[in-house]
Short mmCIF file of C-alpha atoms in Angstrom, two decimals:
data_model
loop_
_atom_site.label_atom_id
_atom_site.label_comp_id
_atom_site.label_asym_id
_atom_site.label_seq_id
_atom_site.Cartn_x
_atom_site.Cartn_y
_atom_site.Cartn_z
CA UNK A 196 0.00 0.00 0.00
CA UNK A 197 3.10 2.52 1.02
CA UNK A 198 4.87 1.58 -2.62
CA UNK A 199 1.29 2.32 -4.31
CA UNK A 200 0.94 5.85 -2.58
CA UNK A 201 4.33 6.36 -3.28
CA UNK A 202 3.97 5.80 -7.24
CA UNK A 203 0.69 7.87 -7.10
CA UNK A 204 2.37 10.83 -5.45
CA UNK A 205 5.33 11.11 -7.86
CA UNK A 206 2.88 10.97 -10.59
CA UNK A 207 0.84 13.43 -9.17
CA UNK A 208 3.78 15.57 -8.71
CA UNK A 209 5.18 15.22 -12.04
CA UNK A 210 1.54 16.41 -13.37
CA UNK A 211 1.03 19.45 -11.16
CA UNK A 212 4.41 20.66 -12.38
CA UNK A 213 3.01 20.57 -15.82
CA UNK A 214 -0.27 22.05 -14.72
CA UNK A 215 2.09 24.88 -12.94
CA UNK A 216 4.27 25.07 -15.96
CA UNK A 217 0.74 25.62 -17.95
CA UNK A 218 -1.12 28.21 -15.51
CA UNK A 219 2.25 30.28 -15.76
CA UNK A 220 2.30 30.51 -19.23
CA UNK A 221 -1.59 31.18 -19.26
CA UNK A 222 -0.39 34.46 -16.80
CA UNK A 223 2.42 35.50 -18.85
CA UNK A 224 -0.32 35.91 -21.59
CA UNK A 225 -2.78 37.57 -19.49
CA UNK A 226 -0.68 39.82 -18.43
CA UNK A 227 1.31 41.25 -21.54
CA UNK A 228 -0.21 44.89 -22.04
CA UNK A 229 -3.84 45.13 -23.79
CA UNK A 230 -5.27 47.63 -26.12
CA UNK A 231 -8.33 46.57 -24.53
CA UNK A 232 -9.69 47.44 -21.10
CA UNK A 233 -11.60 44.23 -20.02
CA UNK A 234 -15.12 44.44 -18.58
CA UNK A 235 -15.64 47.91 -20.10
CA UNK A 236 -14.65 50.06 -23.14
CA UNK A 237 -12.09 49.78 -25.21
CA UNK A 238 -9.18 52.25 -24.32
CA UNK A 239 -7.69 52.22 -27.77
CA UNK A 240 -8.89 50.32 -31.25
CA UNK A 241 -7.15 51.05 -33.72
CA UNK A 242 -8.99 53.35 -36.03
CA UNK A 243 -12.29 52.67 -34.39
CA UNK A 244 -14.49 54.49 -31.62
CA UNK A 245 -13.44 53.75 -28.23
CA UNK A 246 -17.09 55.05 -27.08
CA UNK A 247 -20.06 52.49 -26.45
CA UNK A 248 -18.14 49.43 -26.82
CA UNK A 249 -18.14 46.80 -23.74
CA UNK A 250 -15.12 43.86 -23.60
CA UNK A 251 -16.12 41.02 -21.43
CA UNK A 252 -13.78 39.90 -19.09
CA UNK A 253 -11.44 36.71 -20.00
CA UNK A 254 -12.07 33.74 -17.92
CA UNK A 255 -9.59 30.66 -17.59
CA UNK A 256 -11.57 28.15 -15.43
CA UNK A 257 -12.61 25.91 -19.01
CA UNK A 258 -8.54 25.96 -19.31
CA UNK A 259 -8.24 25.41 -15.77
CA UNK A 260 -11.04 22.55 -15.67
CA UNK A 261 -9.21 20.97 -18.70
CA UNK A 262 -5.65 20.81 -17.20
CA UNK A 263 -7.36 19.76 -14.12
CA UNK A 264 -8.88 16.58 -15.36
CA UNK A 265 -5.53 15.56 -16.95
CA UNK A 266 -3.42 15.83 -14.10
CA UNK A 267 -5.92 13.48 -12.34
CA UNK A 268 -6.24 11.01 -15.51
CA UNK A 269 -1.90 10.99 -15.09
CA UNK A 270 -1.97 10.44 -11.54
CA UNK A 271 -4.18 7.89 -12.65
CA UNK A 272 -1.79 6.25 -15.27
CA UNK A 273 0.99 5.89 -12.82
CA UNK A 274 -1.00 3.38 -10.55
CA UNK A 275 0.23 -0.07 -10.56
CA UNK A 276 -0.62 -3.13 -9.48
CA UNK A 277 0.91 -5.62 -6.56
CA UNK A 278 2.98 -7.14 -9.20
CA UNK A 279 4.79 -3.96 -9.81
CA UNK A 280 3.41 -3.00 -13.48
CA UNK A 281 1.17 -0.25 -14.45
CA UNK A 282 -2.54 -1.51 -14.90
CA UNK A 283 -3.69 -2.58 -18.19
CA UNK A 284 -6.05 0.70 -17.89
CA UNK A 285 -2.80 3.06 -17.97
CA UNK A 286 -2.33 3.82 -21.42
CA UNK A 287 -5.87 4.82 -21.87
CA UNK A 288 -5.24 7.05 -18.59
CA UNK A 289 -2.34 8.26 -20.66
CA UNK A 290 -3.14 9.39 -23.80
CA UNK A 291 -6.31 11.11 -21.88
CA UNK A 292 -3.59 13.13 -19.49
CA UNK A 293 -1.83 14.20 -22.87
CA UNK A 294 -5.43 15.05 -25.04
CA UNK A 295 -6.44 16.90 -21.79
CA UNK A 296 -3.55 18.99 -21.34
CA UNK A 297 -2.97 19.69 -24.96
CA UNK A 298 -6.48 20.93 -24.81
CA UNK A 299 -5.81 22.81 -21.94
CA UNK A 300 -2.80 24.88 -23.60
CA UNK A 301 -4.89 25.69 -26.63
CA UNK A 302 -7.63 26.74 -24.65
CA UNK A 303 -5.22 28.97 -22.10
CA UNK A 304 -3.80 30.46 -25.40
CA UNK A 305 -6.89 31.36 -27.09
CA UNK A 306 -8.44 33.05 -23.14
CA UNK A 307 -5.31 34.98 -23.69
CA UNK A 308 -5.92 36.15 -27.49
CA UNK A 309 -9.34 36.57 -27.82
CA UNK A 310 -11.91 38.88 -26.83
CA UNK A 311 -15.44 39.21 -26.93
CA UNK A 312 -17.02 42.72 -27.86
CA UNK A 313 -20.32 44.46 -27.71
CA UNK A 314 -20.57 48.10 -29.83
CA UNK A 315 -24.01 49.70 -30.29
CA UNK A 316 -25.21 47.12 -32.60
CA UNK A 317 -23.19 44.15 -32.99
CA UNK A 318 -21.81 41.37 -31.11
CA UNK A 319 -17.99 40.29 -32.37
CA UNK A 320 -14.59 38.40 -31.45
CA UNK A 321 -11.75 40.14 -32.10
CA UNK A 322 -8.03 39.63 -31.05
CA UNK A 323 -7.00 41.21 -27.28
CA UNK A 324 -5.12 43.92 -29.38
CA UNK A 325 -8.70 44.98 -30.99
CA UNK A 326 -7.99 43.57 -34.45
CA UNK A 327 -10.07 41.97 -36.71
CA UNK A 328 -10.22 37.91 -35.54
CA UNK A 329 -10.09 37.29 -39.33
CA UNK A 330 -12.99 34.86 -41.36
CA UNK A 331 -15.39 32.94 -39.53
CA UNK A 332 -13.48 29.40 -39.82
CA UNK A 333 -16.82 27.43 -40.90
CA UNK A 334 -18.72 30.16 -43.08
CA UNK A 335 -16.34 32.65 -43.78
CA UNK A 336 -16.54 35.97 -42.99
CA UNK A 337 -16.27 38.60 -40.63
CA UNK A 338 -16.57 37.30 -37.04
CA UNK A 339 -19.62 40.06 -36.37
CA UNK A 340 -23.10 40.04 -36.18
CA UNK A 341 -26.11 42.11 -35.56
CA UNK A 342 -27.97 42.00 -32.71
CA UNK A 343 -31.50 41.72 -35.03
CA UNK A 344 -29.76 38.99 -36.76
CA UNK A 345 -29.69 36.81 -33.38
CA UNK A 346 -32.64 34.01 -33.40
CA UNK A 347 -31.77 32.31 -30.31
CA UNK A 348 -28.32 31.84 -27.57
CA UNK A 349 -27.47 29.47 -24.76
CA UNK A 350 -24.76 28.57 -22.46
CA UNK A 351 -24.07 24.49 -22.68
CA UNK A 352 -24.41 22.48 -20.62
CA UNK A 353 -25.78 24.70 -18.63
CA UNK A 354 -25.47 28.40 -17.63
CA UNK A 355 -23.63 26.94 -14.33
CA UNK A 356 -20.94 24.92 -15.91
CA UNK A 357 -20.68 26.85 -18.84
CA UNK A 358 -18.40 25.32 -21.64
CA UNK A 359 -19.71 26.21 -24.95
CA UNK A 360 -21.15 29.35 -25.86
CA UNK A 361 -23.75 28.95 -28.53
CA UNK A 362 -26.22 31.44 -30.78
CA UNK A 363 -27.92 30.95 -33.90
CA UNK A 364 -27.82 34.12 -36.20
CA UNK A 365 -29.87 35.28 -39.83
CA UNK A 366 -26.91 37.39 -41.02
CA UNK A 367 -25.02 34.37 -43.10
CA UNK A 368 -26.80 34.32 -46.55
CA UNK A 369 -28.62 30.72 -46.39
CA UNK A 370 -26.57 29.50 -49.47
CA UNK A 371 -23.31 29.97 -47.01
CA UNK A 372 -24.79 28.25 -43.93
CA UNK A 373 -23.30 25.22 -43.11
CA UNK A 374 -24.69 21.92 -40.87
CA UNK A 375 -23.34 21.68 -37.56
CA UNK A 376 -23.59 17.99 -35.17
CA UNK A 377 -25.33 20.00 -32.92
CA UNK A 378 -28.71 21.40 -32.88
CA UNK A 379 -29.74 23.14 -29.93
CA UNK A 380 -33.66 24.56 -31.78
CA UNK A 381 -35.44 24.36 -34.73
CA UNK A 382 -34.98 27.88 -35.71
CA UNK A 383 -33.70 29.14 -38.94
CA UNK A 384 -30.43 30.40 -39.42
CA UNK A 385 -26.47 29.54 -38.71
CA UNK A 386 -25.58 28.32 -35.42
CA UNK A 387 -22.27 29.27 -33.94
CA UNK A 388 -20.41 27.62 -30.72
CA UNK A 389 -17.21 29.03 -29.17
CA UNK A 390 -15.50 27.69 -26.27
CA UNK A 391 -16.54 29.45 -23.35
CA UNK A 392 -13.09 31.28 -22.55
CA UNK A 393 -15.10 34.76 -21.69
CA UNK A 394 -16.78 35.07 -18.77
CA UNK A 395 -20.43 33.82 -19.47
CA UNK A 396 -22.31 36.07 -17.05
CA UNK A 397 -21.37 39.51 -18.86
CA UNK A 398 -21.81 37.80 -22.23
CA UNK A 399 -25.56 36.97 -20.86
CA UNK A 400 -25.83 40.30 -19.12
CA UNK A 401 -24.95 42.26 -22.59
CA UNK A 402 -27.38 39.47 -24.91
CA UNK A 403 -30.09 40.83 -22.70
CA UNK A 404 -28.92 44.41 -22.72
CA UNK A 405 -28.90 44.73 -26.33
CA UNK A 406 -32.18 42.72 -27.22
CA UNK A 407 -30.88 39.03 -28.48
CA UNK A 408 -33.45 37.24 -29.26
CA UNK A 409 -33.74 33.79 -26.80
CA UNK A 410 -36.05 31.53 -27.62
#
C-alpha cells in the first residue's frame, strides 16, 4: 500500500508541475499589455471608436477545468498493481492526461488572445489587441453580427458549468450556412459555438442588454 501511494504521489507531482508550468504561461499571456480594457470600453482600437463598446472579461476556469482533469487522468496512469506493473487501464489514462492537457494549452492560449465585444449594434470576437479575428473558420466571414440577426443563444451544458457558448444568427446568406452535429432549436439560421473562454455572465448580461433574441 506505502509503494502504491508512493507511485501515485510522484505521478501526481510530475503532473502538477506541468499544470504549474501551464497556468504560468496562461499568466504570462494575461498579463502582456492590452489595447483593450476588459469588462468595459475599449481604451484604444485602432482606427475605431473607443465610445459604447463593452469587452467582457477573459475567464480561464474551461482551461483550468481541462488541465485539471488531466493531471488526475496521469496520476491515474501511474497506478500499478501488486505485481509492480502499471494496470492494463494506464495507457488509456495516458493518452487522456496528454489530449487533456494539450487541450488545456490551446484553450489557455486562445483566453489569452481573444476577446469578446459588444458596440451599439453588434456582437464580435476580435483579437485582445482589438484587431479583426479574421474569417469565420466554418462560413467565412467577418466574425460580427447584428444584434436583429440573433434568433436564439445558450450557455451548454448549462449556464452553471458553462463550456460552450452557442447562438444561432440570420446574417449568413442561407446559401453559405453550413450543418453543424449540434442542434440546440429548430430555428432558422447559422448556429455558432465558441468555447466558453469569456466570462459567461457579462456575455448573458450584454445578450439581454442589447435585445438578443432567446427563444
Amino acid at each position: 500500500a506505502d509503494e502504491l501511494r508512493m507511485v501515485m504521489n510522484m505521478g501526481l507531482v510530475r503532473r502538477w508541475t506541468g499544470l504549474l508550468l501551464l497556468a504560468t504561461s496562461c499568466s504570462a499571456l494575461e498579463s502582456r499589455p492590452a489595447l483593450l480594457r476588459r469588462g468595459g470600453s475599449i481604451l484604444r482600437h485602432r482606427g475605431a471608436p473607443a465610445m459604447g463598446m463593452f469587452v467582457t472579461d477573459p475567464s480561464f476556469n474551461l482551461a483550468a477545468g481541462a488541465a485539471t482533469l488531466g493531471t488526475l487522468a496521469g496520476g491515474l496512469e501511474d497506478i500499478k498493481g501488486r505485481d509492480g506493473n502499471k494496470l492494463p487501464t494506464a495507457p488509456l489514462f495516458g493518452g487522456a492526461a496528454l489530449l487533456l492537457i494539450l487541450f488545456s494549452a490551446f484553450l489557455c492560449f486562445q483566453t489569452a488572445t481573444l476577446r469578446f465585444t459588444f458596440d451599439d449594434s453588434t456582437f464580435a470576437l476580435v483579437k485582445a489587441d482589438g484587431l479583426n479575428s479574421g474569417e469565420n473558420v466554418i462560413v467565412g466571414g467577418e466574425n460580427r453580427w447584428k444584434y436583429d440577426s440573433f434568433v436564439n443563444y445558450d450557455f451548454l451544458p448549462s449556464e452553471q458549468l458553462p463550456i460552450l457558448v452557442y447562438f444561432k444568427e440570420t446574417q449568413t446568406p442561407a446559401a453559405s450556412r453550413e450543418e453543424v452535429p449540434i442542434a440546440v432549436d429548430d430555428a432558422e439560421g447559422q448556429v455558432h459555438f465558441f468555447p466558453a473562454i469569456s466570462n459567461t455572465q457579462e456575455l448573458k448580461e450584454q445578450f439581454v442588454k442589447h435585445g438578443c433574441a432567446k427563444l
